[in-house]
PDB file of C-alpha atoms and ligand atoms in Angstrom:
ATOM      1  CA  MET A   1      -9.745  -4.911  -6.829  1.00 78.00           C
ATOM      2  CA  GLU A   2     -12.116  -7.659  -8.176  1.00 84.00           C
ATOM      3  CA  ASN A   3     -11.426 -11.613  -6.598  1.00 94.00           C
ATOM      4  CA  CYS A   4     -10.072  -9.351  -3.204  1.00 98.00           C
ATOM      5  CA  ILE A   5     -12.249 -10.739  -0.405  1.00 98.00           C
ATOM      6  CA  PHE A   6     -11.259  -8.167   2.256  1.00 98.00           C
ATOM      7  CA  CYS A   7     -12.924  -6.163  -1.145  1.00 98.00           C
ATOM      8  CA  LYS A   8     -15.807  -7.439  -0.818  1.00 98.00           C
ATOM      9  CA  ILE A   9     -15.897  -7.292   2.689  1.00 98.00           C
ATOM     10  CA  ILE A  10     -15.480  -4.017   3.039  1.00 98.00           C
ATOM     11  CA  ALA A  11     -17.665  -3.098   0.348  1.00 98.00           C
ATOM     12  CA  GLY A  12     -20.464  -5.095   2.062  1.00 97.00           C
ATOM     13  CA  GLU A  13     -20.809  -7.580  -0.253  1.00 97.00           C
ATOM     14  CA  ILE A  14     -19.674 -10.107   1.686  1.00 97.00           C
ATOM     15  CA  PRO A  15     -21.364  -9.839   5.732  1.00 96.00           C
ATOM     16  CA  SER A  16     -18.680  -9.263   8.171  1.00 97.00           C
ATOM     17  CA  PRO A  17     -20.097  -7.372  11.468  1.00 98.00           C
ATOM     18  CA  ARG A  18     -17.452  -4.529  12.130  1.00 98.00           C
ATOM     19  CA  LEU A  19     -15.914  -3.137  14.963  1.00 98.00           C
ATOM     20  CA  TYR A  20     -14.778   0.126  14.662  1.00 98.00           C
ATOM     21  CA  GLU A  21     -14.921   1.521  10.888  1.00 98.00           C
ATOM     22  CA  ASP A  22     -13.823   5.048   9.685  1.00 98.00           C
ATOM     23  CA  ASP A  23     -13.150   6.963   6.327  1.00 98.00           C
ATOM     24  CA  GLN A  24      -9.906   4.586   5.584  1.00 98.00           C
ATOM     25  CA  MET A  25     -10.417   1.228   7.521  1.00 98.00           C
ATOM     26  CA  ILE A  26     -12.716  -1.014   9.106  1.00 98.00           C
ATOM     27  CA  ILE A  27     -11.946  -4.411  12.530  1.00 98.00           C
ATOM     28  CA  ILE A  28     -13.686  -7.235  11.564  1.00 98.00           C
ATOM     29  CA  ARG A  29     -13.185 -10.763  13.652  1.00 98.00           C
ATOM     30  CA  ASP A  30     -10.217 -13.372  11.740  1.00 98.00           C
ATOM     31  CA  ILE A  31     -12.943 -15.700  10.423  1.00 98.00           C
ATOM     32  CA  GLU A  32     -10.021 -18.781  11.990  1.00 98.00           C
ATOM     33  CA  PRO A  33      -8.617 -17.085  14.981  1.00 98.00           C
ATOM     34  CA  LYS A  34      -5.750 -17.966  15.939  1.00 97.00           C
ATOM     35  CA  ALA A  35      -5.898 -16.472  19.693  1.00 98.00           C
ATOM     36  CA  LYS A  36      -8.572 -15.905  22.081  1.00 98.00           C
ATOM     37  CA  LEU A  37      -9.735 -12.566  20.236  1.00 98.00           C
ATOM     38  CA  HIS A  38      -8.709 -11.996  16.888  1.00 98.00           C
ATOM     39  CA  TYR A  39      -9.535  -8.902  14.705  1.00 98.00           C
ATOM     40  CA  LEU A  40      -8.486  -7.904  10.947  1.00 98.00           C
ATOM     41  CA  CYS A  41      -7.398  -3.497  10.240  1.00 99.00           C
ATOM     42  CA  LEU A  42      -8.261  -3.142   6.901  1.00 98.00           C
ATOM     43  CA  PRO A  43      -7.669  -0.176   5.291  1.00 98.00           C
ATOM     44  CA  LYS A  44     -10.086   0.447   2.949  1.00 98.00           C
ATOM     45  CA  LYS A  45      -7.714   1.123  -0.607  1.00 98.00           C
ATOM     46  CA  HIS A  46      -6.565  -2.242  -1.758  1.00 98.00           C
ATOM     47  CA  PHE A  47      -2.521  -2.467  -1.806  1.00 97.00           C
ATOM     48  CA  ALA A  48      -1.165  -6.174  -1.642  1.00 97.00           C
ATOM     49  CA  TYR A  49       2.689  -5.751   0.283  1.00 97.00           C
ATOM     50  CA  LEU A  50       4.505  -2.996   1.988  1.00 98.00           C
ATOM     51  CA  SER A  51       6.686  -3.145  -0.524  1.00 98.00           C
ATOM     52  CA  ASP A  52       4.113  -1.479  -2.684  1.00 96.00           C
ATOM     53  CA  MET A  53       4.138   1.671  -0.310  1.00 96.00           C
ATOM     54  CA  ASP A  54       3.626   5.338  -1.039  1.00 98.00           C
ATOM     55  CA  GLU A  55       2.936   8.805   0.725  1.00 98.00           C
ATOM     56  CA  GLU A  56      -0.666   7.806   0.351  1.00 98.00           C
ATOM     57  CA  ARG A  57      -0.347   4.314   1.370  1.00 98.00           C
ATOM     58  CA  ALA A  58       1.582   5.451   4.640  1.00 98.00           C
ATOM     59  CA  GLU A  59      -0.277   7.839   5.279  1.00 98.00           C
ATOM     60  CA  ILE A  60      -2.995   5.110   5.726  1.00 98.00           C
ATOM     61  CA  LEU A  61      -0.889   2.744   7.706  1.00 98.00           C
ATOM     62  CA  LYS A  62      -0.682   5.710   9.814  1.00 98.00           C
ATOM     63  CA  HIS A  63      -3.169   6.324  10.598  1.00 98.00           C
ATOM     64  CA  CYS A  64      -4.804   2.415  11.069  1.00 98.00           C
ATOM     65  CA  PHE A  65      -1.660   2.153  13.759  1.00 98.00           C
ATOM     66  CA  GLN A  66      -3.014   5.517  15.044  1.00 98.00           C
ATOM     67  CA  VAL A  67      -6.318   4.382  15.585  1.00 98.00           C
ATOM     68  CA  ILE A  68      -5.577   0.264  17.192  1.00 98.00           C
ATOM     69  CA  PRO A  69      -4.482   1.706  20.340  1.00 98.00           C
ATOM     70  CA  THR A  70      -7.251   4.031  20.437  1.00 98.00           C
ATOM     71  CA  LEU A  71      -9.610   0.371  20.668  1.00 98.00           C
ATOM     72  CA  GLN A  72      -7.276  -1.064  23.096  1.00 98.00           C
ATOM     73  CA  GLU A  73     -10.293  -2.020  25.707  1.00 98.00           C
ATOM     74  CA  GLN A  74     -13.201  -1.729  23.673  1.00 98.00           C
ATOM     75  CA  LEU A  75     -11.123  -4.774  21.833  1.00 98.00           C
ATOM     76  CA  GLY A  76      -9.859  -6.758  25.358  1.00 98.00           C
ATOM     77  CA  LEU A  77      -6.312  -6.335  24.307  1.00 98.00           C
ATOM     78  CA  GLN A  78      -6.134  -3.817  27.165  1.00 98.00           C
ATOM     79  CA  ASP A  79      -3.460  -6.663  28.622  1.00 98.00           C
ATOM     80  CA  GLY A  80      -1.313  -6.448  25.491  1.00 98.00           C
ATOM     81  CA  TYR A  81      -1.709  -7.502  22.241  1.00 98.00           C
ATOM     82  CA  ARG A  82       0.394  -8.203  18.774  1.00 98.00           C
ATOM     83  CA  VAL A  83       0.296  -7.033  15.596  1.00 98.00           C
ATOM     84  CA  VAL A  84       1.768  -8.548  12.900  1.00 98.00           C
ATOM     85  CA  ILE A  85       1.525  -8.540   8.687  1.00 98.00           C
ATOM     86  CA  ASN A  86       1.692 -11.386   6.784  1.00 98.00           C
ATOM     87  CA  GLN A  87       4.222 -10.486   3.363  1.00 98.00           C
ATOM     88  CA  GLY A  88       4.873 -13.204   1.335  1.00 96.00           C
ATOM     89  CA  ALA A  89       5.081 -17.062   0.755  1.00 95.00           C
ATOM     90  CA  ASN A  90       7.038 -17.731   4.053  1.00 97.00           C
ATOM     91  CA  ALA A  91       5.018 -15.504   6.154  1.00 97.00           C
ATOM     92  CA  GLY A  92       2.083 -17.610   5.132  1.00 95.00           C
ATOM     93  CA  GLN A  93      -0.018 -14.942   3.308  1.00 97.00           C
ATOM     94  CA  THR A  94      -3.563 -15.576   1.662  1.00 97.00           C
ATOM     95  CA  VAL A  95      -4.971 -12.418   0.733  1.00 98.00           C
ATOM     96  CA  PHE A  96      -3.118 -10.081  -0.985  1.00 97.00           C
ATOM     97  CA  HIS A  97      -4.759  -6.985  -0.067  1.00 98.00           C
ATOM     98  CA  LEU A  98      -2.731  -5.277   3.469  1.00 98.00           C
ATOM     99  CA  HIS A  99      -4.278  -6.114   6.985  1.00 98.00           C
ATOM    100  CA  ILE A 100      -2.836  -6.388  10.271  1.00 98.00           C
ATOM    101  CA  HIS A 101      -3.505  -9.308  12.377  1.00 98.00           C
ATOM    102  CA  LEU A 102      -4.456  -8.220  16.035  1.00 98.00           C
ATOM    103  CA  LEU A 103      -3.954 -10.780  18.967  1.00 98.00           C
ATOM    104  CA  GLY A 104      -4.421 -11.269  22.218  1.00 98.00           C
ATOM    105  CA  GLY A 105      -7.099 -11.978  25.198  1.00 98.00           C
ATOM    106  CA  GLU A 106      -4.257 -14.505  26.370  1.00 98.00           C
ATOM    107  CA  VAL A 107      -1.056 -14.838  27.401  1.00 98.00           C
ATOM    108  CA  LEU A 108       0.503 -15.691  23.682  1.00 98.00           C
ATOM    109  CA  GLY A 109       2.589 -17.619  23.037  1.00 94.00           C
ATOM    110  CA  ASP A 110       6.252 -17.412  21.501  1.00 88.00           C
ATOM    111  CA  PHE A 111       6.610 -17.841  17.775  1.00 77.00           C
TER     112      PHE A 111
HETATM  113  P1  5GP B 201      -3.269 -13.386   5.773  1.00 71.20           P
HETATM  114  O1  5GP B 201      -2.886 -15.086   6.394  1.00 71.20           O
HETATM  115  O2  5GP B 201      -3.086 -12.994   5.115  1.00 71.20           O
HETATM  116  O3  5GP B 201      -1.927 -13.004   6.400  1.00 71.20           O
HETATM  117  O4  5GP B 201      -4.283 -13.759   6.808  1.00 71.20           O
HETATM  118  C1  5GP B 201      -5.528 -13.251   5.864  1.00 71.20           C
HETATM  119  C2  5GP B 201      -6.486 -13.646   7.637  1.00 71.20           C
HETATM  120  O5  5GP B 201      -8.070 -13.861   6.893  1.00 71.20           O
HETATM  121  C3  5GP B 201      -6.574 -15.439   7.867  1.00 71.20           C
HETATM  122  O6  5GP B 201      -6.152 -15.085   8.941  1.00 71.20           O
HETATM  123  C4  5GP B 201      -7.942 -15.832   7.667  1.00 71.20           C
HETATM  124  O7  5GP B 201      -8.033 -16.547   9.098  1.00 71.20           O
HETATM  125  C5  5GP B 201      -9.108 -14.267   7.123  1.00 71.20           C
HETATM  126  N1  5GP B 201     -10.082 -14.617   6.620  1.00 71.20           N
HETATM  127  C6  5GP B 201      -9.501 -15.146   4.688  1.00 71.20           C
HETATM  128  N2  5GP B 201     -11.292 -14.604   4.939  1.00 71.20           N
HETATM  129  C7  5GP B 201     -12.103 -14.136   5.624  1.00 71.20           C
HETATM  130  C8  5GP B 201     -13.496 -14.232   5.768  1.00 71.20           C
HETATM  131  O8  5GP B 201     -14.261 -14.379   4.617  1.00 71.20           O
HETATM  132  N3  5GP B 201     -13.328 -13.579   6.867  1.00 71.20           N
HETATM  133  C9  5GP B 201     -12.609 -12.730   7.417  1.00 71.20           C
HETATM  134  N4  5GP B 201     -13.235 -12.711   9.158  1.00 71.20           N
HETATM  135  N5  5GP B 201     -11.625 -13.360   7.632  1.00 71.20           N
HETATM  136  C10 5GP B 201     -11.399 -13.890   6.410  1.00 71.20           C
HETATM  137 ZN1   ZN B 202      -8.550  -5.740  -2.179  1.00 71.20          ZN
END
């Protein structure tokens, strides 16, 4: 997708160290961390919203949610973490390439 910053990161056009990568997703650090540890899981295929779901996208998200827990220790999230997917204006979504925030490394405040 043109002009999508996450597609550019996935394509390697914008450098961003990958903490994990497979054929369907990458995990990078958020550039403006909102917790001591703040990662983004980016599906490699561009879509913006959960409401764009289809079978293929559901399989991709299933894969992401199967892999994330296997990386808990490696990412320093073994004591717990928060999973966030912002959707639309009220949630403050700023990048319209669906992504999963992983927040942890400390006791997180209420929200
Ligand atoms: P959203 O608000 O759309 O759920 O989250 C977008 C996130 O992407 C924000 O937390 C923001 O800090 C992060 N972000 C935006 N641009 C970049 C970038 O170029 N590199 C990285 N690593 N994170 C980014
Ligand atoms: Zn994209």
